[in-house]
Amino acid sequence: MALDSALQNINIIYLAGGCFWGVQAYFDRVQGVVESEVGYANSIVPNPSYELVCSGYTNAAEALRLVFNAEILTLPEIFARFFSIVDPTLLNKQGNDEGTQYRSGIYAQENAVLDNARDFIMRYIAPKYVADICTEVCLLQNFYPAESYHQKYLDKNPHGYCHIDIMGASRPIHFKE
């Protein structure tokens, strides 16, 4: 019985914030994350390779599949942390990475999660910027895991390029609900 109630608090959200290496490394350091996997979200080509995604042909976004315990890590905290590591006003770019695969996005299979994301953006993110918010918020159509060498890449290659301050994951996030 206790296991069933624990599983009820396990949720999944998909986050695209530029290069997926840094997004994964950041969130893997956040308390409440159960599991993470990088891959390609909303591709028009089944099971695309990294090279194909980089060509722009697939329309896939580099994304993180984030499995989390909602009793420990809430959606508002996930959103606040996500927007602390991306520039939501940039279209198809984060850091030095450019291309449609590097767009920022929040994807889920439940409309309620997407509604929460839109509300969070409207209340907390949009007022901070003069420019329009480009982060897409939409239903997840598909997710294909990336090649094994991309999984936990920055753990295996600690000096690899990353536009994200990974150590920021250990700092508290401040926002008012």
PDB file of C-alpha atoms in Angstrom:
ATOM      1  CA  MET A   1       0.000   0.000   0.000  1.00  0.00           C
ATOM      2  CA  ALA A   2       2.787   2.459   0.866  1.00  0.00           C
ATOM      3  CA  LEU A   3       4.479   1.709  -2.457  1.00  0.00           C
ATOM      4  CA  ASP A   4       1.257   2.497  -4.349  1.00  0.00           C
ATOM      5  CA  SER A   5       0.920   5.875  -2.653  1.00  0.00           C
ATOM      6  CA  ALA A   6       4.596   6.656  -3.330  1.00  0.00           C
ATOM      7  CA  LEU A   7       4.120   5.878  -7.021  1.00  0.00           C
ATOM      8  CA  GLN A   8       1.138   8.250  -7.186  1.00  0.00           C
ATOM      9  CA  ASN A   9       3.554  11.116  -6.530  1.00  0.00           C
ATOM     10  CA  ILE A  10       5.884  10.168  -9.388  1.00  0.00           C
ATOM     11  CA  ASN A  11       5.363  12.399 -12.424  1.00  0.00           C
ATOM     12  CA  ILE A  12       7.083  13.068 -15.739  1.00  0.00           C
ATOM     13  CA  ILE A  13       7.712  16.320 -17.575  1.00  0.00           C
ATOM     14  CA  TYR A  14       9.869  17.061 -20.611  1.00  0.00           C
ATOM     15  CA  LEU A  15      12.056  20.177 -20.742  1.00  0.00           C
ATOM     16  CA  ALA A  16      13.962  21.609 -23.690  1.00  0.00           C
ATOM     17  CA  GLY A  17      16.472  24.275 -22.786  1.00  0.00           C
ATOM     18  CA  GLY A  18      19.125  24.312 -25.450  1.00  0.00           C
ATOM     19  CA  CYS A  19      21.818  21.648 -25.236  1.00  0.00           C
ATOM     20  CA  PHE A  20      20.328  18.779 -23.250  1.00  0.00           C
ATOM     21  CA  TRP A  21      23.629  17.915 -21.538  1.00  0.00           C
ATOM     22  CA  GLY A  22      23.445  20.903 -19.219  1.00  0.00           C
ATOM     23  CA  VAL A  23      19.723  20.637 -18.551  1.00  0.00           C
ATOM     24  CA  GLN A  24      20.229  17.035 -17.435  1.00  0.00           C
ATOM     25  CA  ALA A  25      23.311  17.806 -15.334  1.00  0.00           C
ATOM     26  CA  TYR A  26      21.469  20.676 -13.626  1.00  0.00           C
ATOM     27  CA  PHE A  27      18.277  18.780 -12.799  1.00  0.00           C
ATOM     28  CA  ASP A  28      20.144  15.639 -11.720  1.00  0.00           C
ATOM     29  CA  ARG A  29      21.415  17.763  -8.831  1.00  0.00           C
ATOM     30  CA  VAL A  30      17.935  18.836  -7.703  1.00  0.00           C
ATOM     31  CA  GLN A  31      16.333  17.034  -4.778  1.00  0.00           C
ATOM     32  CA  GLY A  32      13.193  15.153  -5.818  1.00  0.00           C
ATOM     33  CA  VAL A  33      14.447  14.039  -9.222  1.00  0.00           C
ATOM     34  CA  VAL A  34      13.991  10.281  -9.506  1.00  0.00           C
ATOM     35  CA  GLU A  35      15.369   9.723 -12.998  1.00  0.00           C
ATOM     36  CA  SER A  36      16.408  11.647 -16.089  1.00  0.00           C
ATOM     37  CA  GLU A  37      17.079  10.811 -19.709  1.00  0.00           C
ATOM     38  CA  VAL A  38      17.994  13.053 -22.627  1.00  0.00           C
ATOM     39  CA  GLY A  39      16.441  12.637 -26.030  1.00  0.00           C
ATOM     40  CA  TYR A  40      14.502  14.174 -28.867  1.00  0.00           C
ATOM     41  CA  ALA A  41      10.983  15.520 -28.356  1.00  0.00           C
ATOM     42  CA  ASN A  42       8.272  15.998 -30.955  1.00  0.00           C
ATOM     43  CA  SER A  43      10.227  14.716 -33.935  1.00  0.00           C
ATOM     44  CA  ILE A  44       8.469  14.326 -37.269  1.00  0.00           C
ATOM     45  CA  VAL A  45      10.920  11.489 -38.041  1.00  0.00           C
ATOM     46  CA  PRO A  46      10.690   8.295 -35.956  1.00  0.00           C
ATOM     47  CA  ASN A  47      13.749   7.478 -33.837  1.00  0.00           C
ATOM     48  CA  PRO A  48      16.040  10.206 -35.223  1.00  0.00           C
ATOM     49  CA  SER A  49      19.803  10.183 -34.802  1.00  0.00           C
ATOM     50  CA  TYR A  50      21.687  13.129 -33.331  1.00  0.00           C
ATOM     51  CA  GLU A  51      23.062  13.973 -36.762  1.00  0.00           C
ATOM     52  CA  LEU A  52      19.581  14.005 -38.282  1.00  0.00           C
ATOM     53  CA  VAL A  53      18.242  16.180 -35.454  1.00  0.00           C
ATOM     54  CA  CYS A  54      21.124  18.627 -35.983  1.00  0.00           C
ATOM     55  CA  SER A  55      20.240  18.867 -39.674  1.00  0.00           C
ATOM     56  CA  GLY A  56      16.960  20.569 -38.714  1.00  0.00           C
ATOM     57  CA  TYR A  57      14.990  18.065 -40.787  1.00  0.00           C
ATOM     58  CA  THR A  58      13.255  16.373 -37.838  1.00  0.00           C
ATOM     59  CA  ASN A  59      11.866  19.462 -36.058  1.00  0.00           C
ATOM     60  CA  ALA A  60      12.844  17.680 -32.826  1.00  0.00           C
ATOM     61  CA  ALA A  61      13.947  19.568 -29.731  1.00  0.00           C
ATOM     62  CA  GLU A  62      16.801  18.340 -27.567  1.00  0.00           C
ATOM     63  CA  ALA A  63      14.908  17.595 -24.371  1.00  0.00           C
ATOM     64  CA  LEU A  64      15.154  16.106 -20.913  1.00  0.00           C
ATOM     65  CA  ARG A  65      12.688  13.469 -19.721  1.00  0.00           C
ATOM     66  CA  LEU A  66      12.437  14.316 -16.031  1.00  0.00           C
ATOM     67  CA  VAL A  67      10.871  11.835 -13.626  1.00  0.00           C
ATOM     68  CA  PHE A  68      10.236  13.484 -10.281  1.00  0.00           C
ATOM     69  CA  ASN A  69       8.564  12.992  -6.917  1.00  0.00           C
ATOM     70  CA  ALA A  70       5.927  15.720  -6.703  1.00  0.00           C
ATOM     71  CA  GLU A  71       5.912  15.539  -2.890  1.00  0.00           C
ATOM     72  CA  ILE A  72       9.514  16.762  -2.908  1.00  0.00           C
ATOM     73  CA  LEU A  73       9.794  18.716  -6.160  1.00  0.00           C
ATOM     74  CA  THR A  74       6.750  20.708  -7.247  1.00  0.00           C
ATOM     75  CA  LEU A  75       5.874  21.879 -10.746  1.00  0.00           C
ATOM     76  CA  PRO A  76       6.315  25.558  -9.769  1.00  0.00           C
ATOM     77  CA  GLU A  77       9.825  24.778  -8.511  1.00  0.00           C
ATOM     78  CA  ILE A  78      10.620  22.877 -11.716  1.00  0.00           C
ATOM     79  CA  PHE A  79       9.383  25.836 -13.774  1.00  0.00           C
ATOM     80  CA  ALA A  80      11.305  28.348 -11.647  1.00  0.00           C
ATOM     81  CA  ARG A  81      14.481  26.303 -11.949  1.00  0.00           C
ATOM     82  CA  PHE A  82      13.986  25.803 -15.685  1.00  0.00           C
ATOM     83  CA  PHE A  83      13.560  29.523 -16.315  1.00  0.00           C
ATOM     84  CA  SER A  84      16.631  30.254 -14.185  1.00  0.00           C
ATOM     85  CA  ILE A  85      18.790  28.357 -16.705  1.00  0.00           C
ATOM     86  CA  VAL A  86      17.259  29.413 -20.040  1.00  0.00           C
ATOM     87  CA  ASP A  87      16.584  32.692 -21.773  1.00  0.00           C
ATOM     88  CA  PRO A  88      12.917  32.295 -22.733  1.00  0.00           C
ATOM     89  CA  THR A  89      13.090  35.201 -25.193  1.00  0.00           C
ATOM     90  CA  LEU A  90      15.515  33.473 -27.548  1.00  0.00           C
ATOM     91  CA  LEU A  91      14.116  31.569 -30.503  1.00  0.00           C
ATOM     92  CA  ASN A  92      16.041  28.420 -31.468  1.00  0.00           C
ATOM     93  CA  LYS A  93      19.077  29.402 -29.427  1.00  0.00           C
ATOM     94  CA  GLN A  94      20.553  29.032 -25.957  1.00  0.00           C
ATOM     95  CA  GLY A  95      24.125  29.963 -25.107  1.00  0.00           C
ATOM     96  CA  ASN A  96      26.346  29.351 -28.142  1.00  0.00           C
ATOM     97  CA  ASP A  97      23.997  26.691 -29.535  1.00  0.00           C
ATOM     98  CA  GLU A  98      21.761  27.651 -32.456  1.00  0.00           C
ATOM     99  CA  GLY A  99      19.191  25.682 -34.415  1.00  0.00           C
ATOM    100  CA  THR A 100      15.600  24.532 -34.017  1.00  0.00           C
ATOM    101  CA  GLN A 101      16.748  21.632 -31.825  1.00  0.00           C
ATOM    102  CA  TYR A 102      17.956  24.175 -29.246  1.00  0.00           C
ATOM    103  CA  ARG A 103      14.615  25.928 -28.729  1.00  0.00           C
ATOM    104  CA  SER A 104      13.204  26.125 -25.235  1.00  0.00           C
ATOM    105  CA  GLY A 105      10.063  24.196 -24.457  1.00  0.00           C
ATOM    106  CA  ILE A 106       7.942  22.514 -21.832  1.00  0.00           C
ATOM    107  CA  TYR A 107       6.158  19.341 -22.921  1.00  0.00           C
ATOM    108  CA  ALA A 108       3.808  16.998 -21.127  1.00  0.00           C
ATOM    109  CA  GLN A 109       1.153  14.421 -21.816  1.00  0.00           C
ATOM    110  CA  GLU A 110      -1.382  16.100 -19.536  1.00  0.00           C
ATOM    111  CA  ASN A 111      -3.103  19.380 -20.370  1.00  0.00           C
ATOM    112  CA  ALA A 112      -3.221  20.320 -16.672  1.00  0.00           C
ATOM    113  CA  VAL A 113       0.592  20.394 -16.552  1.00  0.00           C
ATOM    114  CA  LEU A 114       0.703  22.588 -19.650  1.00  0.00           C
ATOM    115  CA  ASP A 115      -1.935  24.912 -18.198  1.00  0.00           C
ATOM    116  CA  ASN A 116       0.199  25.227 -15.057  1.00  0.00           C
ATOM    117  CA  ALA A 117       3.234  26.041 -17.199  1.00  0.00           C
ATOM    118  CA  ARG A 118       1.368  28.714 -19.166  1.00  0.00           C
ATOM    119  CA  ASP A 119       0.049  30.272 -15.957  1.00  0.00           C
ATOM    120  CA  PHE A 120       3.537  30.263 -14.425  1.00  0.00           C
ATOM    121  CA  ILE A 121       4.968  31.968 -17.506  1.00  0.00           C
ATOM    122  CA  MET A 122       2.233  34.589 -17.540  1.00  0.00           C
ATOM    123  CA  ARG A 123       2.502  35.347 -13.805  1.00  0.00           C
ATOM    124  CA  TYR A 124       6.223  35.055 -13.103  1.00  0.00           C
ATOM    125  CA  ILE A 125       8.258  35.036 -16.308  1.00  0.00           C
ATOM    126  CA  ALA A 126       6.651  37.354 -18.874  1.00  0.00           C
ATOM    127  CA  PRO A 127       6.606  40.387 -16.511  1.00  0.00           C
ATOM    128  CA  LYS A 128      10.422  40.161 -16.215  1.00  0.00           C
ATOM    129  CA  TYR A 129      11.013  40.661 -19.943  1.00  0.00           C
ATOM    130  CA  VAL A 130      10.265  43.331 -22.529  1.00  0.00           C
ATOM    131  CA  ALA A 131      10.747  40.832 -25.382  1.00  0.00           C
ATOM    132  CA  ASP A 132       8.184  38.167 -26.180  1.00  0.00           C
ATOM    133  CA  ILE A 133       8.493  34.759 -24.541  1.00  0.00           C
ATOM    134  CA  CYS A 134       9.463  32.160 -27.160  1.00  0.00           C
ATOM    135  CA  THR A 135       9.363  29.064 -24.935  1.00  0.00           C
ATOM    136  CA  GLU A 136       6.869  26.667 -26.459  1.00  0.00           C
ATOM    137  CA  VAL A 137       4.420  24.874 -24.191  1.00  0.00           C
ATOM    138  CA  CYS A 138       2.709  21.973 -25.903  1.00  0.00           C
ATOM    139  CA  LEU A 139       1.646  18.365 -25.743  1.00  0.00           C
ATOM    140  CA  LEU A 140       4.366  15.807 -26.081  1.00  0.00           C
ATOM    141  CA  GLN A 141       3.868  13.980 -29.370  1.00  0.00           C
ATOM    142  CA  ASN A 142       6.820  11.634 -28.912  1.00  0.00           C
ATOM    143  CA  PHE A 143      10.150  11.268 -27.180  1.00  0.00           C
ATOM    144  CA  TYR A 144      13.059   9.243 -28.494  1.00  0.00           C
ATOM    145  CA  PRO A 145      16.007   8.610 -26.157  1.00  0.00           C
ATOM    146  CA  ALA A 146      19.289  10.046 -27.393  1.00  0.00           C
ATOM    147  CA  GLU A 147      22.303   7.888 -28.070  1.00  0.00           C
ATOM    148  CA  SER A 148      24.028   6.452 -24.998  1.00  0.00           C
ATOM    149  CA  TYR A 149      27.040   8.768 -25.262  1.00  0.00           C
ATOM    150  CA  HIS A 150      24.707  11.747 -24.651  1.00  0.00           C
ATOM    151  CA  GLN A 151      23.277  10.300 -21.417  1.00  0.00           C
ATOM    152  CA  LYS A 152      24.860  11.955 -18.344  1.00  0.00           C
ATOM    153  CA  TYR A 153      27.388  13.476 -20.754  1.00  0.00           C
ATOM    154  CA  LEU A 154      28.709  16.148 -18.407  1.00  0.00           C
ATOM    155  CA  ASP A 155      29.192  13.603 -15.629  1.00  0.00           C
ATOM    156  CA  LYS A 156      31.414  11.638 -18.011  1.00  0.00           C
ATOM    157  CA  ASN A 157      33.002  14.786 -19.496  1.00  0.00           C
ATOM    158  CA  PRO A 158      33.082  17.378 -16.698  1.00  0.00           C
ATOM    159  CA  HIS A 159      34.901  19.947 -18.827  1.00  0.00           C
ATOM    160  CA  GLY A 160      32.434  19.683 -21.723  1.00  0.00           C
ATOM    161  CA  TYR A 161      30.768  22.842 -23.004  1.00  0.00           C
ATOM    162  CA  CYS A 162      27.662  23.975 -21.171  1.00  0.00           C
ATOM    163  CA  HIS A 163      25.861  27.315 -21.113  1.00  0.00           C
ATOM    164  CA  ILE A 164      24.177  26.445 -17.811  1.00  0.00           C
ATOM    165  CA  ASP A 165      25.510  27.098 -14.318  1.00  0.00           C
ATOM    166  CA  ILE A 166      25.075  23.528 -13.111  1.00  0.00           C
ATOM    167  CA  MET A 167      26.064  24.406  -9.554  1.00  0.00           C
ATOM    168  CA  GLY A 168      23.012  26.682  -9.406  1.00  0.00           C
ATOM    169  CA  ALA A 169      20.993  23.531  -8.791  1.00  0.00           C
ATOM    170  CA  SER A 170      22.286  23.454  -5.233  1.00  0.00           C
ATOM    171  CA  ARG A 171      21.019  26.971  -4.529  1.00  0.00           C
ATOM    172  CA  PRO A 172      17.454  27.629  -3.387  1.00  0.00           C
ATOM    173  CA  ILE A 173      15.060  29.077  -5.924  1.00  0.00           C
ATOM    174  CA  HIS A 174      13.075  32.081  -4.728  1.00  0.00           C
ATOM    175  CA  PHE A 175       9.635  32.861  -6.119  1.00  0.00           C
ATOM    176  CA  LYS A 176       6.262  33.533  -4.543  1.00  0.00           C
ATOM    177  CA  GLU A 177       3.303  31.313  -5.294  1.00  0.00           C
TER     178      GLU A 177
END
